[in-house]
mmCIF file of C-alpha atoms in Angstrom:
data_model
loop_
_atom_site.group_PDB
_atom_site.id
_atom_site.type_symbol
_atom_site.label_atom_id
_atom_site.label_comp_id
_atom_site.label_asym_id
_atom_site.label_seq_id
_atom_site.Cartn_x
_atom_site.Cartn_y
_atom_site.Cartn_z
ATOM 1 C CA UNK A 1 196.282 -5.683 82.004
ATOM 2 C CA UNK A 2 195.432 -6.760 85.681
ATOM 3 C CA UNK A 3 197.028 -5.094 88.524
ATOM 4 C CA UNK A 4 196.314 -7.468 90.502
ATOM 5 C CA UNK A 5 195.507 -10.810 89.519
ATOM 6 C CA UNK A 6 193.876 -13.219 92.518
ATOM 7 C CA UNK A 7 193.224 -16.620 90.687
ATOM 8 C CA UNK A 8 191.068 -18.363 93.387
ATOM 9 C CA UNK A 9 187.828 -17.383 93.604
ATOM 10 C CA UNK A 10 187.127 -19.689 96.595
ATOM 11 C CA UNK A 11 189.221 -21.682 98.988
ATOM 12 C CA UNK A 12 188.867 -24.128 101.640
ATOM 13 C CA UNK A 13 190.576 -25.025 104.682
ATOM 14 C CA UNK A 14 190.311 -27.797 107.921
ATOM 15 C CA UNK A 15 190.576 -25.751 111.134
ATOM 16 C CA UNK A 16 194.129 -26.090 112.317
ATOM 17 C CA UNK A 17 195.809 -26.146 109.264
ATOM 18 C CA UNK A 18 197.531 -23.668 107.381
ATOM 19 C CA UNK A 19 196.456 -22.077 103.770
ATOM 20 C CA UNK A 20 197.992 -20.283 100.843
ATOM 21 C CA UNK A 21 195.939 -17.273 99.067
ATOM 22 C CA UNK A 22 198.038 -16.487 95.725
ATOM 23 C CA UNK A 23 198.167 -13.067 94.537
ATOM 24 C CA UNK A 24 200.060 -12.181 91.337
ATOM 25 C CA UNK A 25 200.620 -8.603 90.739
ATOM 26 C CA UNK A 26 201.860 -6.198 87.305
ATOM 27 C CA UNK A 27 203.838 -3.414 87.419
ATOM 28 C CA UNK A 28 207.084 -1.325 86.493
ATOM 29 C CA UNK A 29 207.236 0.844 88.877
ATOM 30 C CA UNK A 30 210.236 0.042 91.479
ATOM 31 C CA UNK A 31 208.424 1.154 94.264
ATOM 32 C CA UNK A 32 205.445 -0.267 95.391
ATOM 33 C CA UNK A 33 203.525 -1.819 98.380
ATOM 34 C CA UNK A 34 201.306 -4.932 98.559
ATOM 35 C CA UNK A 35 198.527 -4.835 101.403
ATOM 36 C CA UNK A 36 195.826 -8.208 102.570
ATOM 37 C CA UNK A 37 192.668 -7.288 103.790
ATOM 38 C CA UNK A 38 190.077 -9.404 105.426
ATOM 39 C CA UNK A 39 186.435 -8.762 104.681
ATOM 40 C CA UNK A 40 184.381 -10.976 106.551
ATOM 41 C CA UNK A 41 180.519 -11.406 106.213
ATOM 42 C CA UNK A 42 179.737 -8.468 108.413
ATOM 43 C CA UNK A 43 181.412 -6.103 105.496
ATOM 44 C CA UNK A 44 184.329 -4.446 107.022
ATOM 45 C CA UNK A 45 187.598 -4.045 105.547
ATOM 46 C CA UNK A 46 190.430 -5.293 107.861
ATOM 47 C CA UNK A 47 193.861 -4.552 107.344
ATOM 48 C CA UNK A 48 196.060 -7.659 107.704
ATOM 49 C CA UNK A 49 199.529 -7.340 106.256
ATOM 50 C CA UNK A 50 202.110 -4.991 104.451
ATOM 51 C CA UNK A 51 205.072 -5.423 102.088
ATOM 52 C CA UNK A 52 207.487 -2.660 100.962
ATOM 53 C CA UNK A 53 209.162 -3.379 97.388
ATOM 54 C CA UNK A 54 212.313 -2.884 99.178
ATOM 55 C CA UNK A 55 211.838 -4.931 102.167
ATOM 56 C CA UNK A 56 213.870 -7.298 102.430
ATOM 57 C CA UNK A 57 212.376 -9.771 104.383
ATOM 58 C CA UNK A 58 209.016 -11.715 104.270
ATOM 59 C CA UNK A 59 206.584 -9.823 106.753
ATOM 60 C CA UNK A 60 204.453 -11.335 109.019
ATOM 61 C CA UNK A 61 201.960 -10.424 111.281
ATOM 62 C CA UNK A 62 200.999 -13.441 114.533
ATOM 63 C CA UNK A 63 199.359 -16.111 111.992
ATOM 64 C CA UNK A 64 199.384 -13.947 108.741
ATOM 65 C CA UNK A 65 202.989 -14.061 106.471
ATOM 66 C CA UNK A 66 203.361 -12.522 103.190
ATOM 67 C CA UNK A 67 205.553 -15.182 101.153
ATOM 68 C CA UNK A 68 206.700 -12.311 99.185
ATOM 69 C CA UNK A 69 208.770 -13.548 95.404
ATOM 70 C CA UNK A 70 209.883 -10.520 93.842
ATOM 71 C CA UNK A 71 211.149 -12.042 90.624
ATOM 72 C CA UNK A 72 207.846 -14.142 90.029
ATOM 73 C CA UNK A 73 205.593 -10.548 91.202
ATOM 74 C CA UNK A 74 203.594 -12.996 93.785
ATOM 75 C CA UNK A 75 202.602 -11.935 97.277
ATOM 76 C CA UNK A 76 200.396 -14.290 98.503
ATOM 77 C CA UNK A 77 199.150 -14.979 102.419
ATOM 78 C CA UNK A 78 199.866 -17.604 104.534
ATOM 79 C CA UNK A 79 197.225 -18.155 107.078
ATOM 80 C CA UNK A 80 199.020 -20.503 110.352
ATOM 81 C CA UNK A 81 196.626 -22.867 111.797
ATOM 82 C CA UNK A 82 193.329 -21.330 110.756
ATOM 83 C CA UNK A 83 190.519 -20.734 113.106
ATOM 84 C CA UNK A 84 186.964 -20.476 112.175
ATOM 85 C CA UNK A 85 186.614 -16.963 112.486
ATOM 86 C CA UNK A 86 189.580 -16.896 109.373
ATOM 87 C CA UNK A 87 186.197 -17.608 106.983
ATOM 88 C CA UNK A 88 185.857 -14.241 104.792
ATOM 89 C CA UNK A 89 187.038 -12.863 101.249
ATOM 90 C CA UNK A 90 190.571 -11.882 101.381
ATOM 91 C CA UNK A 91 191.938 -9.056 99.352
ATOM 92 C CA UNK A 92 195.344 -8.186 97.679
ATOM 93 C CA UNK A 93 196.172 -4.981 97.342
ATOM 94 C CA UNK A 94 199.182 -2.667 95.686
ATOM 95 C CA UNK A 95 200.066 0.987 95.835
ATOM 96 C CA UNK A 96 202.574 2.329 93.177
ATOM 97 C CA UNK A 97 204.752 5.341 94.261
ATOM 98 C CA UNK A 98 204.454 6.002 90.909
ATOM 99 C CA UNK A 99 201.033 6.624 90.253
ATOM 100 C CA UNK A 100 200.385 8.779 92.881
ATOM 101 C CA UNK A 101 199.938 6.199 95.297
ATOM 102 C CA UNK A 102 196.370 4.676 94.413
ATOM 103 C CA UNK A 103 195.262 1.424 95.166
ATOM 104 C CA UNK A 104 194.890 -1.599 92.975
ATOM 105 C CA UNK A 105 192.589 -4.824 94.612
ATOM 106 C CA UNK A 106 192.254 -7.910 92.906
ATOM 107 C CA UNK A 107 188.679 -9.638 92.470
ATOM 108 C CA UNK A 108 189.182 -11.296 96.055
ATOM 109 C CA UNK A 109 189.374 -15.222 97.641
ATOM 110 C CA UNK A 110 186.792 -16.476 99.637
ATOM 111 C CA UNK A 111 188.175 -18.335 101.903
ATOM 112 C CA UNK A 112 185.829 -21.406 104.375
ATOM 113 C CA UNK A 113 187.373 -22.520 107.018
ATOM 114 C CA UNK A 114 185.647 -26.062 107.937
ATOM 115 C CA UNK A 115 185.630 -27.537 111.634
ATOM 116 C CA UNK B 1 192.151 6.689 117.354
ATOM 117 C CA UNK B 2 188.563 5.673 117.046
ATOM 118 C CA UNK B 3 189.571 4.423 113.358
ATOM 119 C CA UNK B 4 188.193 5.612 109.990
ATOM 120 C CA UNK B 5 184.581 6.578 110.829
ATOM 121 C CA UNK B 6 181.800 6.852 108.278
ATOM 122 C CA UNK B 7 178.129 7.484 108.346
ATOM 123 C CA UNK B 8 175.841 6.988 108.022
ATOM 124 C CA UNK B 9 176.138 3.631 107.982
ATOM 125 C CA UNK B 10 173.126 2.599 106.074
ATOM 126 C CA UNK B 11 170.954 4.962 104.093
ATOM 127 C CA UNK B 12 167.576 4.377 101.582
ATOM 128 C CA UNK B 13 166.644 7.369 99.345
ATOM 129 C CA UNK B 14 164.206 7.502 96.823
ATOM 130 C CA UNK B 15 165.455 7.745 93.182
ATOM 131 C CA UNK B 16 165.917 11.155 92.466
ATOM 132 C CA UNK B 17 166.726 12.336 95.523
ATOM 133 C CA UNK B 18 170.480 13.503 96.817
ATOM 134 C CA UNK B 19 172.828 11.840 99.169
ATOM 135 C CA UNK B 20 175.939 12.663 101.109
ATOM 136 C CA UNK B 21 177.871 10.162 102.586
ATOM 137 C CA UNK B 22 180.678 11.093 105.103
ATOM 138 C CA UNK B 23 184.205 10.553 106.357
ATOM 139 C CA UNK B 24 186.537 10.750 108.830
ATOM 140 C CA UNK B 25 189.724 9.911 108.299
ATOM 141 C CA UNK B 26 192.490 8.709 110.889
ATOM 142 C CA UNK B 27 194.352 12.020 112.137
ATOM 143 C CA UNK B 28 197.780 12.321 110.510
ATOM 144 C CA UNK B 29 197.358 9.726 107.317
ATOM 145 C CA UNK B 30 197.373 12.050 104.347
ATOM 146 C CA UNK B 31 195.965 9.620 102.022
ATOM 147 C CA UNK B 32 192.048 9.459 101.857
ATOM 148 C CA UNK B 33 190.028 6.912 99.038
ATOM 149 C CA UNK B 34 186.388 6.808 98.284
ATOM 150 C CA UNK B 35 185.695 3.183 96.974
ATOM 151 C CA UNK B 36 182.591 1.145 96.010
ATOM 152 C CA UNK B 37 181.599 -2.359 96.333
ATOM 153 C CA UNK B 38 179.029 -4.291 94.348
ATOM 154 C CA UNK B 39 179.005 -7.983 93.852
ATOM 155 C CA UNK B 40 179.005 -7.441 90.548
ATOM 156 C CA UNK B 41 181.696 -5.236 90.020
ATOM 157 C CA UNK B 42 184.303 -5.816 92.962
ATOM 158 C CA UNK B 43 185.579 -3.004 94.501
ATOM 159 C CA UNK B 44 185.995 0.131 92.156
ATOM 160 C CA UNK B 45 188.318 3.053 93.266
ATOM 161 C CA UNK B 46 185.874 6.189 92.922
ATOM 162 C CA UNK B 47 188.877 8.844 93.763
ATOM 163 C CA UNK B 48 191.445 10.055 95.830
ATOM 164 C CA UNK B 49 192.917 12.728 97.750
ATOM 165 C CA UNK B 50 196.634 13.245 98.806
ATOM 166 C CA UNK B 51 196.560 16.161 101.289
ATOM 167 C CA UNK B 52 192.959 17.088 100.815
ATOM 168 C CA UNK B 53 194.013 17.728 97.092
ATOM 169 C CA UNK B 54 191.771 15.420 94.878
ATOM 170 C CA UNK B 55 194.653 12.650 92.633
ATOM 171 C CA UNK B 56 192.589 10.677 90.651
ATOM 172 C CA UNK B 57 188.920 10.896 89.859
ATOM 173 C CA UNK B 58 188.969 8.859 86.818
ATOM 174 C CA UNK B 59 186.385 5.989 88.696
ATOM 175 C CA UNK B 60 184.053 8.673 89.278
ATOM 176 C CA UNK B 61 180.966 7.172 86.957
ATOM 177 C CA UNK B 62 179.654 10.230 85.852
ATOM 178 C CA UNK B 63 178.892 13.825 87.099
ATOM 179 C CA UNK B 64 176.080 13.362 89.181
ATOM 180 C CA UNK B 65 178.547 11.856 91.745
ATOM 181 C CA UNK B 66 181.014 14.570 93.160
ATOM 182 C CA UNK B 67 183.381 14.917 95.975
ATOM 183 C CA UNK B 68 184.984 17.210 98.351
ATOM 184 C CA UNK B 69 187.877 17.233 101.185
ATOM 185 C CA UNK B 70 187.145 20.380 102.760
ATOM 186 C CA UNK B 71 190.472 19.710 105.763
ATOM 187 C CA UNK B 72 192.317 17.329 106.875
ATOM 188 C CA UNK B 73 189.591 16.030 108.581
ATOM 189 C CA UNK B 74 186.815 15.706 106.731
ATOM 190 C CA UNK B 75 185.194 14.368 103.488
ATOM 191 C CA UNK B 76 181.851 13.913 101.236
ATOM 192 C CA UNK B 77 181.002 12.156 98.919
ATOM 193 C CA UNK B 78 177.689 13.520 97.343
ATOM 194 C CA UNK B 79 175.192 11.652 94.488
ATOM 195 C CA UNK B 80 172.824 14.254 92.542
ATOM 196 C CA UNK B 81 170.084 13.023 91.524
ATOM 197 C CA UNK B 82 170.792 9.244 93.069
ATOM 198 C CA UNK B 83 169.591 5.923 90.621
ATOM 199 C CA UNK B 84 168.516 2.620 91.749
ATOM 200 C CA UNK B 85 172.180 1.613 90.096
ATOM 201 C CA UNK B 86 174.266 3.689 92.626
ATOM 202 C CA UNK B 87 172.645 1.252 95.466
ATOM 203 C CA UNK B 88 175.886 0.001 97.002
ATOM 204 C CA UNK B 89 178.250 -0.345 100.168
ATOM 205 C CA UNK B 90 180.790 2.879 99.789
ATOM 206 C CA UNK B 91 183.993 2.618 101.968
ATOM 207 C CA UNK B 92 185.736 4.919 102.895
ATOM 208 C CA UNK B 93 189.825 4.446 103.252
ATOM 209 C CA UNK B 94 192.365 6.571 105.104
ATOM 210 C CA UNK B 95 195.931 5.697 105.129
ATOM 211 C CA UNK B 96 199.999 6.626 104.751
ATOM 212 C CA UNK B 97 202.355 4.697 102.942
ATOM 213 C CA UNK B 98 202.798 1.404 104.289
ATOM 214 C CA UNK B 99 199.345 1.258 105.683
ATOM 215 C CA UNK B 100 195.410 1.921 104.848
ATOM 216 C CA UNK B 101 192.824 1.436 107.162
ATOM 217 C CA UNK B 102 188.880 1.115 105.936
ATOM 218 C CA UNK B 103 185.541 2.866 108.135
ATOM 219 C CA UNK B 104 182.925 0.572 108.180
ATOM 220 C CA UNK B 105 181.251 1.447 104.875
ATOM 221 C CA UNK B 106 177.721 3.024 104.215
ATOM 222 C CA UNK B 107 175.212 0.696 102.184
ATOM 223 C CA UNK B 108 173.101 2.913 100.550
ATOM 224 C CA UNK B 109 169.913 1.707 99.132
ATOM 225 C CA UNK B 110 168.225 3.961 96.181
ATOM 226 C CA UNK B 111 164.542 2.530 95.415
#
């Protein structure tokens, strides 16, 4: 089974507005941790976001927000009023305490941000 | 911190021949991941250390790829003899537990 499951291969998005990226992820472990990166066309990974399992509320970071649903395993990203330089693929991520702490990405959302 | 530095940053070899990529990692994170990225397969976890102590090496594809975390501050990853197939972008990923930070990745070319 998918770690991480990312169901949108591609997204778009009028400047200004804001945008969902869903991210569905499986596992039993109790302890986990559910990352967003930003790769945009230049090829870097950027780190965007973190959620601890045991966090209790939503995090966000200036536009980004993790609309974190334990119950329903989603995590997905809420971009605020999205600029053109938002246009990349987005990546979930999750660590499992469990496992030793590797990392599971989903297939990624490419995400176009129009003017 | 200058961040999770890698290099090089691009590199063509001819088949056959053997190639080291490097790391960096951030000073203190005791988490370090070798991944690579190929449009056709996403980005595969190649393996991972946890104190310089290799985890997982499952997503290593075969033997001729091996790596090594000599310290805390320093890691290869080395393909012997390289294939046109290992032509990729390899990231490098340093991190603790509530964060992971990438280097810029090396795109290696084998012709």
């Amino acid at each position: 089974a998918q770690k991480i499951t990312q169901t949108q291969p591609g997204m778009f998005v009028q400047e200004k507005e804001a945008v969902t990226l869903d991210c569905t992820y499986d596992t039993s472990d109790p302890s986990y941790g559910l990352f967003w990166y930003k790769q945009p066309s230049s090829g870097e990974m950027i780190f965007l976001i973190y959620q601890g399992s045991y966090d209790q509320q939503n995090a966000t970071e200036g536009r980004y927000s993790l609309n974190f649903q334990k119950a329903r395993k989603s995590a997905n990203l809420v971009i605020s009023a999205s600029q053109l330089g938002d246009s990349a693929m987005y990546f979930c991520a999750m660590r499992e305490s469990g496992t030793g702490n590797q990392f599971y990405f989903g297939t990624g959302t490419s995400l176009t941000v129009i003017p | 911190d200058a961040g999770v530095i890698q290099s090089p940053r691009h590199e063509v070899t001819e088949m056959g021949q053997e190639v080291t990529l490097r790391c960096k990692p951030i000073s203190g994170h005791d988490y370090l991941f070798w991944y690579r990225q190929t449009m056709m397969r996403g980005l595969e976890l190649l393996i991972y250390f946890n104190n310089n102590v290799p985890i997982d090496d499952s997503g290593m594809p075969e033997d001729r790829f091996s790596a090594k975390m000599p310290n805390a501050s320093f890691s290869t990853l080395k393909i012997q003899p390289s294939e046109p197939r290992d032509s990729a972008v390899y990231f490098c990923a340093s991190g603790e537990r509530s964060e992971a930070f990438f280097g810029q990745g090396t795109r290696l070319t084998v012709v």
